[in-house]
PDB file of C-alpha atoms and ligand atoms in Angstrom:
ATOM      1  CA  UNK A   1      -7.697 -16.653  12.379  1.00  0.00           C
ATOM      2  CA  UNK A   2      -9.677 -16.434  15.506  1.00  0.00           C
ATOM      3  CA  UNK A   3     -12.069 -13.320  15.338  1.00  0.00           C
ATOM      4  CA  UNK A   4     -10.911 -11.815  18.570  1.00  0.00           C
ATOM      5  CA  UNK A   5      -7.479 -11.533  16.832  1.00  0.00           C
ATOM      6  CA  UNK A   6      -8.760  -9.334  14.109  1.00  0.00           C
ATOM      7  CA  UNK A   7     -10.786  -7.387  16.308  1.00  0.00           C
ATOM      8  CA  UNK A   8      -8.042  -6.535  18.652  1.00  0.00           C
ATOM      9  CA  UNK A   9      -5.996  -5.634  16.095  1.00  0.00           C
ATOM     10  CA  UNK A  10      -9.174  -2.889  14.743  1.00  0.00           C
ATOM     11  CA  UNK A  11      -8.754  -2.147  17.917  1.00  0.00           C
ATOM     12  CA  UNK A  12      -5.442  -0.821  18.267  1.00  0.00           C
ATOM     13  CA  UNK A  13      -5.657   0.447  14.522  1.00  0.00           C
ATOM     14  CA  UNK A  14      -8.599   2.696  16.040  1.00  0.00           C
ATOM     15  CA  UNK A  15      -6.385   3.507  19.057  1.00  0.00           C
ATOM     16  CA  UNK A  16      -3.046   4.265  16.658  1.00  0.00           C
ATOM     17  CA  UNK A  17      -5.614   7.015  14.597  1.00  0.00           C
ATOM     18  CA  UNK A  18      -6.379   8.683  18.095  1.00  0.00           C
ATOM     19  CA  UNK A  19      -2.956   9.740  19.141  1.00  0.00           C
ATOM     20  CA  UNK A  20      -1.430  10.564  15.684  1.00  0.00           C
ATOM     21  CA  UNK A  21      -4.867  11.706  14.460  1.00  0.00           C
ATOM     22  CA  UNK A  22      -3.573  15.604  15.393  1.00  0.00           C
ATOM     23  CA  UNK A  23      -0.547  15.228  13.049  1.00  0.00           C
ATOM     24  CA  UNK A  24      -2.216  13.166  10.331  1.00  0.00           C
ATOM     25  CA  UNK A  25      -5.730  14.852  10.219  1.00  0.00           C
ATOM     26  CA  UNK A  26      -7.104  11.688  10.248  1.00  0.00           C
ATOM     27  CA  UNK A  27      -8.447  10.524  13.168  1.00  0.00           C
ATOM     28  CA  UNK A  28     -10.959   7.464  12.302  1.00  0.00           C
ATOM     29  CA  UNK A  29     -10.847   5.150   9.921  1.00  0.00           C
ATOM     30  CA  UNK A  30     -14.055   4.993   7.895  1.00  0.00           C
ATOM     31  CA  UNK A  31     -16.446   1.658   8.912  1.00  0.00           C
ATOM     32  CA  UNK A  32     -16.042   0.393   5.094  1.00  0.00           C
ATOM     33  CA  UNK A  33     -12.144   0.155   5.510  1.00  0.00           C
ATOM     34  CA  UNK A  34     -12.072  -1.933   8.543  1.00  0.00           C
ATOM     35  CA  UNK A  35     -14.761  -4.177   7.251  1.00  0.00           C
ATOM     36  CA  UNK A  36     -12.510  -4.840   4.781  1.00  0.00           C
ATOM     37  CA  UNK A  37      -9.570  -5.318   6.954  1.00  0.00           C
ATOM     38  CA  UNK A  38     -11.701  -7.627   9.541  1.00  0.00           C
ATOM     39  CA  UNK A  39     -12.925  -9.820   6.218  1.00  0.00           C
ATOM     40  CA  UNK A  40      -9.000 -10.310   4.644  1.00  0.00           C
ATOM     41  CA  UNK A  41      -7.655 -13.193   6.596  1.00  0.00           C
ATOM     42  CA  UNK A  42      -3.869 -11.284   7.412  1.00  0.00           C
ATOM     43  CA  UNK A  43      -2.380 -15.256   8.281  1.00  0.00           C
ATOM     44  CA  UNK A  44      -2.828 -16.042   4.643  1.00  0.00           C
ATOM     45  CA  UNK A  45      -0.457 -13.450   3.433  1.00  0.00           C
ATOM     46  CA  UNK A  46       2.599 -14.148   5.704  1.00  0.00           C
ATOM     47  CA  UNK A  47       5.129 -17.304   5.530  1.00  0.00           C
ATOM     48  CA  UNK A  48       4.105 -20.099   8.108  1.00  0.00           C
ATOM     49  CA  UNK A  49       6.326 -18.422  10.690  1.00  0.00           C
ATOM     50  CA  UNK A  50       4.611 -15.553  11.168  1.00  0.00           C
ATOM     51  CA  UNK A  51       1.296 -16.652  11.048  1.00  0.00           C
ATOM     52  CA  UNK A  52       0.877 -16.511  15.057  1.00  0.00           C
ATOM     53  CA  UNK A  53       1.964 -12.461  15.171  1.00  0.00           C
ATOM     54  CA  UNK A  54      -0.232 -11.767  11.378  1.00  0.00           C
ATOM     55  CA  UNK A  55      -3.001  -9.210  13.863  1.00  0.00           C
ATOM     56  CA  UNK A  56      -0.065  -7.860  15.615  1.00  0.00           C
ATOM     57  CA  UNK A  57       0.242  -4.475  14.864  1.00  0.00           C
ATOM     58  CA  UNK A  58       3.790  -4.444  13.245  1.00  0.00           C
ATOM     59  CA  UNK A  59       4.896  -4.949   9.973  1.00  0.00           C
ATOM     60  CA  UNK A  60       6.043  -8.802   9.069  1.00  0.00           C
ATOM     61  CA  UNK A  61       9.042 -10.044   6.721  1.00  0.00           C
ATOM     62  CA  UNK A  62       7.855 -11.527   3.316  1.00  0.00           C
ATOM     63  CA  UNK A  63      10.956 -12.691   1.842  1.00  0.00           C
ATOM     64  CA  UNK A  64      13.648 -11.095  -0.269  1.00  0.00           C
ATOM     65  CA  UNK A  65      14.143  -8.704   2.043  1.00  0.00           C
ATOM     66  CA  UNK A  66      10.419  -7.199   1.682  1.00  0.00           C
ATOM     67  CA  UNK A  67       7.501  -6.906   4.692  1.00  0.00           C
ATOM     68  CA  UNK A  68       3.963  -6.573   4.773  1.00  0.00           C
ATOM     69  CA  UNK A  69       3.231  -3.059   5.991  1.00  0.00           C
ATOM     70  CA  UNK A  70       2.154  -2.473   9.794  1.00  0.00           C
ATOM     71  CA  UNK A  71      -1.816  -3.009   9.704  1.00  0.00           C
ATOM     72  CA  UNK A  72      -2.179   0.835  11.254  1.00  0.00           C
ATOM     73  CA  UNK A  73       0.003   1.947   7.769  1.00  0.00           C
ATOM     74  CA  UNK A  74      -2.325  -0.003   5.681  1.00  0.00           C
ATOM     75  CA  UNK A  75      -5.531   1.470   7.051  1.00  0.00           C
ATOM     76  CA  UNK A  76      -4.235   4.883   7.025  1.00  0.00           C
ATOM     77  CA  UNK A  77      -3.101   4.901   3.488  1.00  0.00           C
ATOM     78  CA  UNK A  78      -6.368   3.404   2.476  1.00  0.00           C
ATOM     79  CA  UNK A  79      -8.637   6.045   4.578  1.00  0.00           C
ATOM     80  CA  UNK A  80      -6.310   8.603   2.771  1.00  0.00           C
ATOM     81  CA  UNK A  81      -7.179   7.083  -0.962  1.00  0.00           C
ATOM     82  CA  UNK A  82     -10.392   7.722  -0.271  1.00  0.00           C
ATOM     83  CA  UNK A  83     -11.834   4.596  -2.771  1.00  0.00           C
ATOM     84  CA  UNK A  84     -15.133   4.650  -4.013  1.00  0.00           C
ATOM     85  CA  UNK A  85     -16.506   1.670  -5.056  1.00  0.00           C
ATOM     86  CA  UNK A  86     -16.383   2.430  -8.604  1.00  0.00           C
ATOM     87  CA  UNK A  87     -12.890   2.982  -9.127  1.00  0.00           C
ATOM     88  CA  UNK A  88     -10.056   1.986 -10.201  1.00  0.00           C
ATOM     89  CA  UNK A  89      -6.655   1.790  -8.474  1.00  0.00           C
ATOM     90  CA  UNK A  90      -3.196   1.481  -8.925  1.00  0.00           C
ATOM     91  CA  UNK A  91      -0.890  -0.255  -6.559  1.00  0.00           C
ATOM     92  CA  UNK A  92       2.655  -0.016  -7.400  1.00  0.00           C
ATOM     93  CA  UNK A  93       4.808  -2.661  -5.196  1.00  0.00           C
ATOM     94  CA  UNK A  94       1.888  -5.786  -4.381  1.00  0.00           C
ATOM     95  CA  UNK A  95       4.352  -7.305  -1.839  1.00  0.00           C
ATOM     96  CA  UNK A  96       2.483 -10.223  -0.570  1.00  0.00           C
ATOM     97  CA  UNK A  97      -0.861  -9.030  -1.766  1.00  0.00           C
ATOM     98  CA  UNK A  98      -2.258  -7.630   1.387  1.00  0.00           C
ATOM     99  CA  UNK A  99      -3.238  -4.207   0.706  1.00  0.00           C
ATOM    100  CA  UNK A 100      -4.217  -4.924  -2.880  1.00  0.00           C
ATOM    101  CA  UNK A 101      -6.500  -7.680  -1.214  1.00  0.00           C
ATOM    102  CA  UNK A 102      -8.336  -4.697   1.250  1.00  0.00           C
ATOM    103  CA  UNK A 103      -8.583  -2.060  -1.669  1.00  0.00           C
ATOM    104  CA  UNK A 104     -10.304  -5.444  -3.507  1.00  0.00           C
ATOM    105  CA  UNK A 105     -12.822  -4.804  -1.469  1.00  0.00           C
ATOM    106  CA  UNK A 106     -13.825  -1.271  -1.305  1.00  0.00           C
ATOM    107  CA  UNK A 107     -13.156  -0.488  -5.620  1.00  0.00           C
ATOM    108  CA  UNK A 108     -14.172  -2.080  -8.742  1.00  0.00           C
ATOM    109  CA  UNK A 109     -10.774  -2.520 -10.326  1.00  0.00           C
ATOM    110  CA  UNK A 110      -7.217  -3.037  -8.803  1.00  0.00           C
ATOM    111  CA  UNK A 111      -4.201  -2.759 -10.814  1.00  0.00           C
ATOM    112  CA  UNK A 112      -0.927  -4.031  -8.911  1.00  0.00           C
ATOM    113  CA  UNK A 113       2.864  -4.202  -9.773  1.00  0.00           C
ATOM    114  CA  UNK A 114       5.723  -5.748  -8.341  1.00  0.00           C
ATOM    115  CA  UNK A 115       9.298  -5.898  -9.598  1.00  0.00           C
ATOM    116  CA  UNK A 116      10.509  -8.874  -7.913  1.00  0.00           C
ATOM    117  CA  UNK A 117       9.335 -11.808 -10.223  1.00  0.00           C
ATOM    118  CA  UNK A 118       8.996 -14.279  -7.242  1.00  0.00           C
ATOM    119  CA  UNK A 119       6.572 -11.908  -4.919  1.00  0.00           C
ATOM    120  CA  UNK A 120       4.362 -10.877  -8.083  1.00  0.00           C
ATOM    121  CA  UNK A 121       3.812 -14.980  -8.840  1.00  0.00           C
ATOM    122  CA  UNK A 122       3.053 -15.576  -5.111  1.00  0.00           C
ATOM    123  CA  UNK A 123       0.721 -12.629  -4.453  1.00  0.00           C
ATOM    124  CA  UNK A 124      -0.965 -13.323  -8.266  1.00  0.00           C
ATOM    125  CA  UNK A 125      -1.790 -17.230  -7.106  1.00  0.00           C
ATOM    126  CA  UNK A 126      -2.568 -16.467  -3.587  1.00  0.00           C
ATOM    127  CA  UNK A 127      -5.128 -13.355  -4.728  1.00  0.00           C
ATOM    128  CA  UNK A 128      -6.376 -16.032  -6.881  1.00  0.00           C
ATOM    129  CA  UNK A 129      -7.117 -18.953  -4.748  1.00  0.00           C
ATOM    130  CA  UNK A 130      -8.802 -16.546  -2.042  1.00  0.00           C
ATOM    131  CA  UNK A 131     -11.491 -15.328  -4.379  1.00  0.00           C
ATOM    132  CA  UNK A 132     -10.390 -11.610  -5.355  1.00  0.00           C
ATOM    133  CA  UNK A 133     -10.758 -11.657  -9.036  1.00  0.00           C
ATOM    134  CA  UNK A 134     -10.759  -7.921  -9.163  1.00  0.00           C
ATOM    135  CA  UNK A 135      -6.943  -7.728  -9.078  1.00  0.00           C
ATOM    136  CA  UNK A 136      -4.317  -7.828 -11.614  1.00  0.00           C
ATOM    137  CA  UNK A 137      -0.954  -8.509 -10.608  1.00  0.00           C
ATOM    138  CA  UNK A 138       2.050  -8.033 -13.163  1.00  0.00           C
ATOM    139  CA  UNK A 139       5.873  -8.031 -12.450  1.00  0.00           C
ATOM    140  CA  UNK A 140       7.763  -4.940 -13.354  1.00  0.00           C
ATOM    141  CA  UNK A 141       8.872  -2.108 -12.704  1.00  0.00           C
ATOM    142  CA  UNK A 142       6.205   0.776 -10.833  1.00  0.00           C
ATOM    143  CA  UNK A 143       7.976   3.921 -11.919  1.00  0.00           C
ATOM    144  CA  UNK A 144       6.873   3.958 -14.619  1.00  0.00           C
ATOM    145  CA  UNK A 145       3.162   3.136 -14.075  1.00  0.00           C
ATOM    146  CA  UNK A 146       0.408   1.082 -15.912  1.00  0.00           C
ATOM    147  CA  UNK A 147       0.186   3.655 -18.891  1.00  0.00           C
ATOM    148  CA  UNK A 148      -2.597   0.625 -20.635  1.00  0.00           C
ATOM    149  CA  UNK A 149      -5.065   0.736 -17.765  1.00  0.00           C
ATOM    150  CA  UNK A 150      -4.270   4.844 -16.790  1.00  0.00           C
ATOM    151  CA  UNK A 151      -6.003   7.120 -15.713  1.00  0.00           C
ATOM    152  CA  UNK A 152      -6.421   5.619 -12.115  1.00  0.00           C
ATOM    153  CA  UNK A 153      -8.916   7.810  -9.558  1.00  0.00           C
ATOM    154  CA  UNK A 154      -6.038   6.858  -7.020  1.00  0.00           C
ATOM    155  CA  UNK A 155      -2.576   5.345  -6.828  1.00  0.00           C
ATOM    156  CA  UNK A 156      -1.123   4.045  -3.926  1.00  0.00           C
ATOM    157  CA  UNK A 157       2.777   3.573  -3.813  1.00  0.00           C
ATOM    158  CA  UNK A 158       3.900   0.978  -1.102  1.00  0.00           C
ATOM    159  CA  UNK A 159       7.402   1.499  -0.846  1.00  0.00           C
ATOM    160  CA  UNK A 160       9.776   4.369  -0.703  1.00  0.00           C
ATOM    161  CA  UNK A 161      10.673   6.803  -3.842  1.00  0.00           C
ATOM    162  CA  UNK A 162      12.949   9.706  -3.586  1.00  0.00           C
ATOM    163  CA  UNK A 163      10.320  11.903  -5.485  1.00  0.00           C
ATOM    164  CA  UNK A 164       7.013  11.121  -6.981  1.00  0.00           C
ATOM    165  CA  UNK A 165       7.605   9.506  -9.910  1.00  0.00           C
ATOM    166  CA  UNK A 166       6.245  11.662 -13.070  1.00  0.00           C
ATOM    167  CA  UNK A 167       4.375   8.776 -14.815  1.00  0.00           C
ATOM    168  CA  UNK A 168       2.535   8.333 -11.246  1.00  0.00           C
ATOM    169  CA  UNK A 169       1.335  12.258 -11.442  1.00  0.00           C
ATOM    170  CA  UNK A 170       0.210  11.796 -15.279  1.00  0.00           C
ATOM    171  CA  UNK A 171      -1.569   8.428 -14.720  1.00  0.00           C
ATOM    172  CA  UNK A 172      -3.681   9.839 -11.910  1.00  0.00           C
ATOM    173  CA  UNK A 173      -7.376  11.339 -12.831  1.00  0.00           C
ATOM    174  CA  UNK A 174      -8.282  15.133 -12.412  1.00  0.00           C
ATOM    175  CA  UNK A 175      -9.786  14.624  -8.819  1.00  0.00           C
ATOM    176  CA  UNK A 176      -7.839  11.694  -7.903  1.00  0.00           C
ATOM    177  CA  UNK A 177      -5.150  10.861  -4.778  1.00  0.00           C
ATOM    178  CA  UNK A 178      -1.656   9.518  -4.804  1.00  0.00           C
ATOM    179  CA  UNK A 179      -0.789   8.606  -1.768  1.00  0.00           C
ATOM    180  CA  UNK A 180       3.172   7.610  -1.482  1.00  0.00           C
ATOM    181  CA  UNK A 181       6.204   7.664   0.850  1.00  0.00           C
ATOM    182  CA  UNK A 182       9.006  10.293   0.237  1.00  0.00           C
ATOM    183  CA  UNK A 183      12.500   9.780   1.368  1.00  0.00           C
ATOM    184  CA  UNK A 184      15.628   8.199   1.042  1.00  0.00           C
ATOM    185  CA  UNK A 185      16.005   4.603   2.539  1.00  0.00           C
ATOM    186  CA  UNK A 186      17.522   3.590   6.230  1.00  0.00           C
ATOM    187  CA  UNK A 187      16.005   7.024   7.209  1.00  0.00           C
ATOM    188  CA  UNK A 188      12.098   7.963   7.971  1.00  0.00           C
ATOM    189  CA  UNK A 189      10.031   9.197   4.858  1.00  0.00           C
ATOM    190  CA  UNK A 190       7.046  11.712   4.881  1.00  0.00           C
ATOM    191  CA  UNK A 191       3.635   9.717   3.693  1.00  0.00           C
ATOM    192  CA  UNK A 192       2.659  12.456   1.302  1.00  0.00           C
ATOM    193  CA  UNK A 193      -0.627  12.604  -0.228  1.00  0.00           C
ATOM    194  CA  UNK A 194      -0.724  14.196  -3.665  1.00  0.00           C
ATOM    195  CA  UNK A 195      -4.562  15.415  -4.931  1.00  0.00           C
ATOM    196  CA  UNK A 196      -4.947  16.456  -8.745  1.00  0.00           C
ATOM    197  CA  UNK A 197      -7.775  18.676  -9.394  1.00  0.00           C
ATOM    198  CA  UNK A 198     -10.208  18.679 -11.966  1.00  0.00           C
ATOM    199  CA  UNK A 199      -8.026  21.179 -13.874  1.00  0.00           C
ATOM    200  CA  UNK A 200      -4.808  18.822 -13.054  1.00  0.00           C
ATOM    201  CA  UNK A 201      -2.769  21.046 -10.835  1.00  0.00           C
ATOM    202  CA  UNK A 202      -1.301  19.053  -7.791  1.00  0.00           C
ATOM    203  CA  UNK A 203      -1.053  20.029  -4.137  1.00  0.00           C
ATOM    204  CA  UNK A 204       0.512  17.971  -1.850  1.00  0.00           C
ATOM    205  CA  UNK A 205       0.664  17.021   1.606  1.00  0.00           C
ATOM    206  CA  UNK A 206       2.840  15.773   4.260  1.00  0.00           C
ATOM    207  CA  UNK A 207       0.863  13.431   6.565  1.00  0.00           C
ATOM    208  CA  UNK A 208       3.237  10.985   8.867  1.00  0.00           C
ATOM    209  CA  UNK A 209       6.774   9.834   9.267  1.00  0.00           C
ATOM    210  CA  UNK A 210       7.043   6.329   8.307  1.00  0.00           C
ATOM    211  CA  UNK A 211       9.780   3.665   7.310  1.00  0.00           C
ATOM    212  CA  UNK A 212       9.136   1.855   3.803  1.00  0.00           C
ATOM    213  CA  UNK A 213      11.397  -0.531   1.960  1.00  0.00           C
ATOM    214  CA  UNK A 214      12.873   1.349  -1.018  1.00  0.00           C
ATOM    215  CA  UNK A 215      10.950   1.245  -4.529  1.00  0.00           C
ATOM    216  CA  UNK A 216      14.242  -0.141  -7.015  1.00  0.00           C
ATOM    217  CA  UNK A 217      14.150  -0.042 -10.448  1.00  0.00           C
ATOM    218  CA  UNK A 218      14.587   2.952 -13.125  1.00  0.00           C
ATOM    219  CA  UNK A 219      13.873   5.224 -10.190  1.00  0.00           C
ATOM    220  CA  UNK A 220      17.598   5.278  -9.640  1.00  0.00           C
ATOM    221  CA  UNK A 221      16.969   4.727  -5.605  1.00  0.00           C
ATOM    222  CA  UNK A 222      19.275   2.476  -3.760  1.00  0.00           C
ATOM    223  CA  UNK A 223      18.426  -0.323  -2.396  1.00  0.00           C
ATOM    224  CA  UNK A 224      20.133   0.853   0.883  1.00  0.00           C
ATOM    225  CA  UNK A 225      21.700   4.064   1.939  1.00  0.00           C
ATOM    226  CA  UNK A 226      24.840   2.591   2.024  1.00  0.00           C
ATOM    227  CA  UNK A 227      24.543   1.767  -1.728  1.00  0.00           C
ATOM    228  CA  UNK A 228      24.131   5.103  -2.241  1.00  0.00           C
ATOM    229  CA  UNK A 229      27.407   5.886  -1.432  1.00  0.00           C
ATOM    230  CA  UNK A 230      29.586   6.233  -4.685  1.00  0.00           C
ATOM    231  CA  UNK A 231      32.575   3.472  -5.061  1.00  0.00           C
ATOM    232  CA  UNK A 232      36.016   5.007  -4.193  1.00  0.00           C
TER     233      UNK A 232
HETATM  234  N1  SAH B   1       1.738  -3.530  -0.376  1.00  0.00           N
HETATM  235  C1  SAH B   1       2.604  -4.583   0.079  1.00  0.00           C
HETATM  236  C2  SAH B   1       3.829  -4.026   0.784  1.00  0.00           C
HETATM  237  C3  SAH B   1       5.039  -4.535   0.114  1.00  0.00           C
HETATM  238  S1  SAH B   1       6.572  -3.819   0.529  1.00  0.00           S
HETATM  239  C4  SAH B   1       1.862  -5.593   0.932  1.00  0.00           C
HETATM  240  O1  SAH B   1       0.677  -5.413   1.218  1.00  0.00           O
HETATM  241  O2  SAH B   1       2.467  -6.617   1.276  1.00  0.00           O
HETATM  242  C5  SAH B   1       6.957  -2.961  -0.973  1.00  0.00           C
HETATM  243  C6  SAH B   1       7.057  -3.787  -2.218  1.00  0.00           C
HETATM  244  O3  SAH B   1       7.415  -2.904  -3.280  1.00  0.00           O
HETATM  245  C7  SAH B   1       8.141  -4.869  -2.193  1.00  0.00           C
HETATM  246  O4  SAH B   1       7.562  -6.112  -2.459  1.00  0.00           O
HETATM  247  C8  SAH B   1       9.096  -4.449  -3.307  1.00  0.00           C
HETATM  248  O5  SAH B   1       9.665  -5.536  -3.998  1.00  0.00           O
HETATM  249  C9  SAH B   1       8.191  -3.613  -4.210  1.00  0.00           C
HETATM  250  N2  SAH B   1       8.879  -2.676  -5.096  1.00  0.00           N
HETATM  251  C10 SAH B   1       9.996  -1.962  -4.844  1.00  0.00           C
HETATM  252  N3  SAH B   1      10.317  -1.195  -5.909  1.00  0.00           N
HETATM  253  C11 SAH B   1       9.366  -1.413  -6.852  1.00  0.00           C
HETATM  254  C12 SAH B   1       9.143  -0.907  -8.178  1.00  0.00           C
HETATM  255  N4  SAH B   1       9.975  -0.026  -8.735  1.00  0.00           N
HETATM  256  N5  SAH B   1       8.062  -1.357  -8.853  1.00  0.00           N
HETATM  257  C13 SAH B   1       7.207  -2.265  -8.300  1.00  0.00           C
HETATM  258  N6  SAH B   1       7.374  -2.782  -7.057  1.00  0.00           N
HETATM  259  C14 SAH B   1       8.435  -2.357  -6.340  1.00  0.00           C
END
């Protein structure tokens, strides 16, 4: 990675949160965040072929049919997690390991699962070799949470769920986020972000329109919206 590359792409990450920043509410990303994102070295995380367009600002096929989110999409749902550096998160779909690698940085503890076997063993080893011992990868299925590690002061959901799944809501501390995309595959979700207070009642919020690969699993989603469609 050259460092111009990364700093371009802070750049137009910093430039994305000005023009959507009236929709969104957020309109900077906090220093600590991009730190982070200038520090993870993007090329690692995408196959060989990609490697020259890792600090463009667009999201990047990972295999079996999965991406690594657009950079802007990562930085916003971290500034919207709000981490502390005491805490401990929940990731549910780890992908190639990206975002679990920037939320390494800013909290003590990152828990991260992935339901395709292949992706979790790849983002596990890679997370490994680069040093970022304060993540646990295991393969399964999301929906239902980490109930051994929970409760998480944030979860962040990185692919698309028809509704929030209840384990998600339960697993989250009083004052905590959830921060997850709502909406049915081959359309545009809402990023919602869910805040529990310390009494545990939920509000919600609908921040941006975004396009996620679907979460699978027992969430009963289709994988596409064709698949939805029930057999004659
Ligand atoms: N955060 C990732 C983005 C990955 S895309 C990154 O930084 O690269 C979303 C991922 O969610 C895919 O890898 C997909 O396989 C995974 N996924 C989909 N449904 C899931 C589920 N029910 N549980 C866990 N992971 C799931």
């Amino acid at each position: 990675m050259s460092r111009q590359d990364a700093e371009d792409m802070l750049r137009t990450i910093a430039a994305e949160c000005r023009y959507t920043g009236g929709i969104t509410g957020v309109t900077a990303i906090r220093p600590q965040v991009l730190e982070a994102m200038e520090r993870v070295p993007r090329e690692q995380f995408v196959p060989n072929f990609y490697k020259a367009m890792a600090y463009n600002n667009m999201p990047l096929p990972i295999g079996h049919g999965q991406t690594i989110s657009q950079p802007f999409i990562v930085a916003l749902m971290t500034e919207l997690l709000d981490p502390g550096k005491d805490d401990v998160i929940l990731e549910v779909g780890t992908g190639c390991g990206y975002q679990a690698a920037i939320l390494a940085l800013l909290v003590k503890q990152v828990y991260s699962i992935e339901i395709v076997p292949a992706l979790a063993g790849v983002a596990a080893e890679r997370l490994r070799k680069l040093d970022f011992s304060n993540v646990a990868v295991r393969r399964g299925d999301g929906y239902a949470g980490w109930q051994e590690h929970a409760p998480f002061d944030g979860i962040i959901v990185t692919a698309a769920a028809a509704h929030v799944p209840p384990a998600l809501k339960e697993q989250l501390k009083p004052g905590g986020r959830l921060v997850i995309p709502i909406g049915l595959p081959a359309m545009t979700q809402e990023l919602m972000v869910l805040e529990k207070d310390k009494r545990g009642k939920i509000s919600s919020r609908d921040v941006l329109s975004v396009a996620f690969v679907p979460l699978t699993g027992g969430s009963g989603m289709p994988r596409t919206a064709d698949d939805s469609v029930e057999p004659e």
